[in-house]
Tab-separated table of C-alpha atoms and ligand atoms in Angstrom:
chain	number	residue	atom	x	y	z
A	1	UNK	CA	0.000	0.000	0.000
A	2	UNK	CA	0.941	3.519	-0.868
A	3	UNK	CA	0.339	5.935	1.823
A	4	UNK	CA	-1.467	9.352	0.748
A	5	UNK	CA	-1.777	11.988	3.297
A	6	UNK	CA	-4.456	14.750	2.037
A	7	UNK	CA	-5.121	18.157	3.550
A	8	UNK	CA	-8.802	17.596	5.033
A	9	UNK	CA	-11.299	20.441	3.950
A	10	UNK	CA	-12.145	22.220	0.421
A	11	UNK	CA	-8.652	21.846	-0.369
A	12	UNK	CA	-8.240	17.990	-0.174
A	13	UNK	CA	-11.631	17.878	-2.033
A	14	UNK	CA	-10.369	19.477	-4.956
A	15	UNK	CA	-6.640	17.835	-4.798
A	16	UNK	CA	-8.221	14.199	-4.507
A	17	UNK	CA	-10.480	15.364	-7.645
A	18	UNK	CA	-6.849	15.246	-9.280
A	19	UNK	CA	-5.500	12.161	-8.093
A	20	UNK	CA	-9.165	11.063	-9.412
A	21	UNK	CA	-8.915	12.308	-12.717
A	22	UNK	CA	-4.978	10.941	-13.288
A	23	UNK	CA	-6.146	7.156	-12.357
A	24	UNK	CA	-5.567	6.907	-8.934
A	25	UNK	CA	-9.216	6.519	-7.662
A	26	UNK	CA	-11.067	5.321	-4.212
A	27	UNK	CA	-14.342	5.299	-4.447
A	28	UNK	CA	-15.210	4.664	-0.782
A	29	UNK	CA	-13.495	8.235	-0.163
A	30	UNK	CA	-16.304	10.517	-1.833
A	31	UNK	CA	-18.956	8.589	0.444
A	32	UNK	CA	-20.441	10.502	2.723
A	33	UNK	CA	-19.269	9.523	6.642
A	34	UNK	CA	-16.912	10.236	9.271
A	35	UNK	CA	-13.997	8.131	8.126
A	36	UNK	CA	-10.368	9.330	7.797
A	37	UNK	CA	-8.667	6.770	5.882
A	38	UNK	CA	-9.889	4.879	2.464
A	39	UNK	CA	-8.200	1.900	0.509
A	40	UNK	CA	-8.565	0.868	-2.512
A	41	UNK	CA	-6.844	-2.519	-2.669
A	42	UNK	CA	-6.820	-3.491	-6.308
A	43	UNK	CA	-3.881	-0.001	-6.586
A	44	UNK	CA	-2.605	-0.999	-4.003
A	45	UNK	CA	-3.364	2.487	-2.669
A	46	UNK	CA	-4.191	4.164	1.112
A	47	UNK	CA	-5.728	7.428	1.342
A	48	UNK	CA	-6.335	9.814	4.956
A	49	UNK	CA	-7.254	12.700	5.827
A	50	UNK	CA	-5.243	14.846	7.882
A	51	UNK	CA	-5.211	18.459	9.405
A	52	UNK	CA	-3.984	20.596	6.320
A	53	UNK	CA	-1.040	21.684	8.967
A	54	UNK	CA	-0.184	17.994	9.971
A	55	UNK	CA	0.674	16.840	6.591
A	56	UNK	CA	4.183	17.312	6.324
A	57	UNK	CA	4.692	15.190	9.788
A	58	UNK	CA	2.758	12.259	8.414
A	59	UNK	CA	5.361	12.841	6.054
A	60	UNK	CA	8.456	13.472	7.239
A	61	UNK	CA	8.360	10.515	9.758
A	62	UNK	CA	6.892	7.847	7.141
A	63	UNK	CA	3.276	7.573	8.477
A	64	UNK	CA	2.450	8.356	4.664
A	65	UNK	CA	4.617	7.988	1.730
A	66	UNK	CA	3.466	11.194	-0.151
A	67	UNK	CA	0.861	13.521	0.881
A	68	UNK	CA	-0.006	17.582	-0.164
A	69	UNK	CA	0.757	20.432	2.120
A	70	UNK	CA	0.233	24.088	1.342
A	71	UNK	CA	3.923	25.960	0.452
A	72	UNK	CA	2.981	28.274	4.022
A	73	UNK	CA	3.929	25.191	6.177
A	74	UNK	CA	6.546	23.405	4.299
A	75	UNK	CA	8.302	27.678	5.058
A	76	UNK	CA	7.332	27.594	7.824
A	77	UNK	CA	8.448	24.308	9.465
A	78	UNK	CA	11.244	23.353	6.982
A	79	UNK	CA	10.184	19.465	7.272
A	80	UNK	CA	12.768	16.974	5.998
A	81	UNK	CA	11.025	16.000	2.564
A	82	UNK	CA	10.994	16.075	-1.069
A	83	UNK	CA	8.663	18.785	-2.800
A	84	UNK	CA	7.454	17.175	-6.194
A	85	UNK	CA	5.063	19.108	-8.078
A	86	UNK	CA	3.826	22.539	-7.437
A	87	UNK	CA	-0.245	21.295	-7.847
A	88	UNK	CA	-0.997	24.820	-8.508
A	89	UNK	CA	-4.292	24.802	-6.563
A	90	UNK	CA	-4.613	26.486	-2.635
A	91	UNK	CA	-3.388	29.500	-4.434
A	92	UNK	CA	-2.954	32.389	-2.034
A	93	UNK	CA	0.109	34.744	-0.869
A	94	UNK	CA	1.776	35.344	2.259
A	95	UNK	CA	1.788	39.275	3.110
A	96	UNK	CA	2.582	41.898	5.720
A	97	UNK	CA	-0.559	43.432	6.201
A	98	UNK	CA	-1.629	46.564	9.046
A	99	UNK	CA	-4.238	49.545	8.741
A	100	UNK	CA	-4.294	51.139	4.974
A	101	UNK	CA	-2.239	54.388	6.422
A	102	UNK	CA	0.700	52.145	8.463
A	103	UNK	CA	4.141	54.004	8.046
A	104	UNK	CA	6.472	51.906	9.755
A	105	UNK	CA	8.830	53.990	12.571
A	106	UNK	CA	12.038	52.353	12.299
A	107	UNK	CA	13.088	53.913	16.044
A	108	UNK	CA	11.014	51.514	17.574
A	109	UNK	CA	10.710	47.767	17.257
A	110	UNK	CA	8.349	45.950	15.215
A	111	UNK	CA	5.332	43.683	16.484
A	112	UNK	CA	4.346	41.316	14.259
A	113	UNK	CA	1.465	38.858	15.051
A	114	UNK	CA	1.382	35.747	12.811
A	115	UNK	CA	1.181	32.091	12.777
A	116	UNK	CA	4.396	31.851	11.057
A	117	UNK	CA	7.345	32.669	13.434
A	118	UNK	CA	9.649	31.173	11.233
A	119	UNK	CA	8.323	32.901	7.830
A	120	UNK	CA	8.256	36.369	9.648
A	121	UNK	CA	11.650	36.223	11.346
A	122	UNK	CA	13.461	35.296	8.437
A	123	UNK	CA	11.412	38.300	6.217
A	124	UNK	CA	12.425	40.604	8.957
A	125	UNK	CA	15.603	39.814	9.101
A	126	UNK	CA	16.489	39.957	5.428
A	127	UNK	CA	15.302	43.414	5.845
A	128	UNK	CA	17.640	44.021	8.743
A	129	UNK	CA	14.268	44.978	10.695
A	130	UNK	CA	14.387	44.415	13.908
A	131	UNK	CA	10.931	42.746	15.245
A	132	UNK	CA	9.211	41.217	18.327
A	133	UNK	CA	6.842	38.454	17.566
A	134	UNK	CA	3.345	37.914	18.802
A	135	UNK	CA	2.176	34.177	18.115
A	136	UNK	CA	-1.204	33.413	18.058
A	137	UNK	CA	-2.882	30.384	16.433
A	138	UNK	CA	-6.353	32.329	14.526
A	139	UNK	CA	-8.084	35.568	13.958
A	140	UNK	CA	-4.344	36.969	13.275
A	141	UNK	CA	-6.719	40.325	11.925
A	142	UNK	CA	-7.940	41.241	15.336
A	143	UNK	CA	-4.024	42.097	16.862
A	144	UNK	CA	-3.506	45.324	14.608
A	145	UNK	CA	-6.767	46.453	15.720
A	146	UNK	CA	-6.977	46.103	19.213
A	147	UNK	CA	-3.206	47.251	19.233
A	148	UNK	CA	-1.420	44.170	20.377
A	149	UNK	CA	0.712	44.599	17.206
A	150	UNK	CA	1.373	46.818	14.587
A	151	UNK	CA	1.175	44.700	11.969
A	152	UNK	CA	0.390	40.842	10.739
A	153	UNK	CA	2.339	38.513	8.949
A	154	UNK	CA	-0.064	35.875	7.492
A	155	UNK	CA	-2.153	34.633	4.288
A	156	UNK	CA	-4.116	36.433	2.205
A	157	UNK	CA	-5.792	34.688	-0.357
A	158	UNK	CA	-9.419	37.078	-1.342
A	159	UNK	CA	-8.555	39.924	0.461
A	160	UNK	CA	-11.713	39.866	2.249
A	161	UNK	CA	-10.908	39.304	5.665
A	162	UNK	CA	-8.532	42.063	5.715
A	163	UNK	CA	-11.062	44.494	3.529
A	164	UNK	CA	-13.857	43.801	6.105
A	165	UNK	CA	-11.499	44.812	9.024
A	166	UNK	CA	-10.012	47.763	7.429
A	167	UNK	CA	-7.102	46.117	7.388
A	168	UNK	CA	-4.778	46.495	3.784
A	169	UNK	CA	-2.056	44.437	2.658
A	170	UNK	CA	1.263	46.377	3.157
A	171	UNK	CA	3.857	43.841	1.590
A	172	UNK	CA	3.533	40.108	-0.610
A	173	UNK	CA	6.425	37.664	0.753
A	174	UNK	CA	5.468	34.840	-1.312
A	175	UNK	CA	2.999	33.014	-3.557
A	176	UNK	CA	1.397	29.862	-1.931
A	177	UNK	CA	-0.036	26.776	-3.468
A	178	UNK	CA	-0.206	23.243	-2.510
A	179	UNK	CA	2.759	20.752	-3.347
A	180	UNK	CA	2.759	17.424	-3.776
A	181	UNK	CA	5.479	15.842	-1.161
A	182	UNK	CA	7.469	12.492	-0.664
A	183	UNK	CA	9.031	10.819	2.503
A	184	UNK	CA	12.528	10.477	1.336
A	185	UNK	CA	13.277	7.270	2.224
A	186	UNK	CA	9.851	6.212	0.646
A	187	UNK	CA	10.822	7.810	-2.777
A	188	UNK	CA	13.751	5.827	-2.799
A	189	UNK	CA	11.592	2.593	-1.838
A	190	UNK	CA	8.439	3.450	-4.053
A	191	UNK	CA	9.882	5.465	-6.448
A	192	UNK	CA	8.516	4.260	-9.371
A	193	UNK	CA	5.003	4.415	-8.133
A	194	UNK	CA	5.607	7.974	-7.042
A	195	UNK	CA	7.032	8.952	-10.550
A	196	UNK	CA	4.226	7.565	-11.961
A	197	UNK	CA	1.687	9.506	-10.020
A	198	UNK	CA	3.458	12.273	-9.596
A	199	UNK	CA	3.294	12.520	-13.918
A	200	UNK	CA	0.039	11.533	-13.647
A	201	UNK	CA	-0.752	14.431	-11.384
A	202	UNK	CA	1.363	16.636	-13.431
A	203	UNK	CA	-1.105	16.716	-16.080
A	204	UNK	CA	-3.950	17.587	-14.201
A	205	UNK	CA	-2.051	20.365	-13.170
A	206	UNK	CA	-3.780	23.755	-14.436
A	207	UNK	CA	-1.367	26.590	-15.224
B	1	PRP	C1	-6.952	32.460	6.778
B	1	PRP	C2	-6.029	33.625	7.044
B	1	PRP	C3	-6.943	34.818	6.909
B	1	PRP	C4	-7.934	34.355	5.865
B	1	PRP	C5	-7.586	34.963	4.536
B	1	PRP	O1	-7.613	32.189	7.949
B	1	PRP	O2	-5.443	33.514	8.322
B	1	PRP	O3	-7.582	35.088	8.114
B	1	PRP	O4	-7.844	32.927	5.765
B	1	PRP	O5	-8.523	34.653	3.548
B	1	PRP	P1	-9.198	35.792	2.647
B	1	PRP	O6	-8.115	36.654	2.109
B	1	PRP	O7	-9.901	35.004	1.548
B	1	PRP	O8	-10.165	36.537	3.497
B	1	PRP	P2	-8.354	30.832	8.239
B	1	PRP	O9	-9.663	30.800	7.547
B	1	PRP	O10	-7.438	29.697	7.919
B	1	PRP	O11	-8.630	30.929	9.789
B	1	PRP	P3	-7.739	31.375	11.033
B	1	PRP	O12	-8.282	32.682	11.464
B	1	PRP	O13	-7.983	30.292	12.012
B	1	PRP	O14	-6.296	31.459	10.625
């Protein structure tokens, strides 16, 4: 069995619609229940649903072979696995963002609320900007507004969170979309498998 950890929620939907469409089908998957993992025997194939942030752990440590994670966490945690194929789906950018008239005042230091430490610091300090982190785990909007920081580090993918708290996006970092990822030792073990699906997948890929 080939192990297939997918990002549970609107994203996964759409990502196993791809695996679907390049021959890698399970039925039992798209009926409706409370089930998190789905076989289809005959390819010899495993599917689960995971937290969209828990992906690249099933990964990294082998509890699935391959599995999609958004670009934001495979920044942000740096996990130990190969990146295969950019699906180009989960599109959506990672930004400063603050009240429309922020002017930054470089005399003082910087608080930055986010989810991602990791992406934030290393923005920051490419800039040479000197910053104090806030972490929080949600609702990242509400910090610039109730003044717990002065800005926000964190994804924007409509804009309409931050429009409908008069919030405005102040910098793009990067462009995030979902990748297709392989345990390292399981590419070596599976590869071709994974080369197949991974072409397979490749041309379901929308540009
Ligand atoms: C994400 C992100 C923004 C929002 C952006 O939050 O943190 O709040 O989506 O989307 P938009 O530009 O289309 O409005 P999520 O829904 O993951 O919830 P969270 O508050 O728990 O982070």
């Amino acid at each position: 069995m080939l192990n297939i950890a997918l990002p549970k929620g609107r994203l996964g939907e759409k990502v196993y619609g791809m695996f679907e469409r390049a021959g890698f089908e399970c039925p039992s998957i798209r009926e409706e229940n409370r089930k998190l993992y789905f076989e289809n025997e005959a390819l010899g194939l495993r599917y689960f649903w995971v937290k969209p942030s828990d992906v690249a752990i099933y990964v990294e440590r082998g509890a699935a072979d391959i599995g999609v994670a958004g670009k934001d966490i495979l920044l942000e945690y740096a996990p130990d696995v190969y990146e295969l194929l950019d699906l180009n789906v989960g599109k959506c950018r990672m930004c400063v963002a603050g009240p429309k008239d922020f002017s930054d005042d470089l005399s003082k230091t910087l608080r930055v609320a986010t989810k991602f430490s990791n992406i934030a610091s290393s923005y920051y300090a490419s800039l040479g900007r000197d910053i104090d982190i806030i972490p929080l785990n949600g609702s990242i909007e509400l910090a610039p507004i109730l003044g717990l920081s002065d800005v926000i580090v964190d994804i924007v993918e409509t804009g309409a969170t931050l429009r409908e708290n008069d919030l405005a996006v102040l910098e793009t970092i990067v462009p995030i979309s979902a990748r297709l990822i392989a345990n390292r030792a399981s590419f070596v073990f599976h590869r071709p498998r994974i080369d197949e699906l991974t072409g397979g997948l490749a041309q379901e890929v929308k540009p």
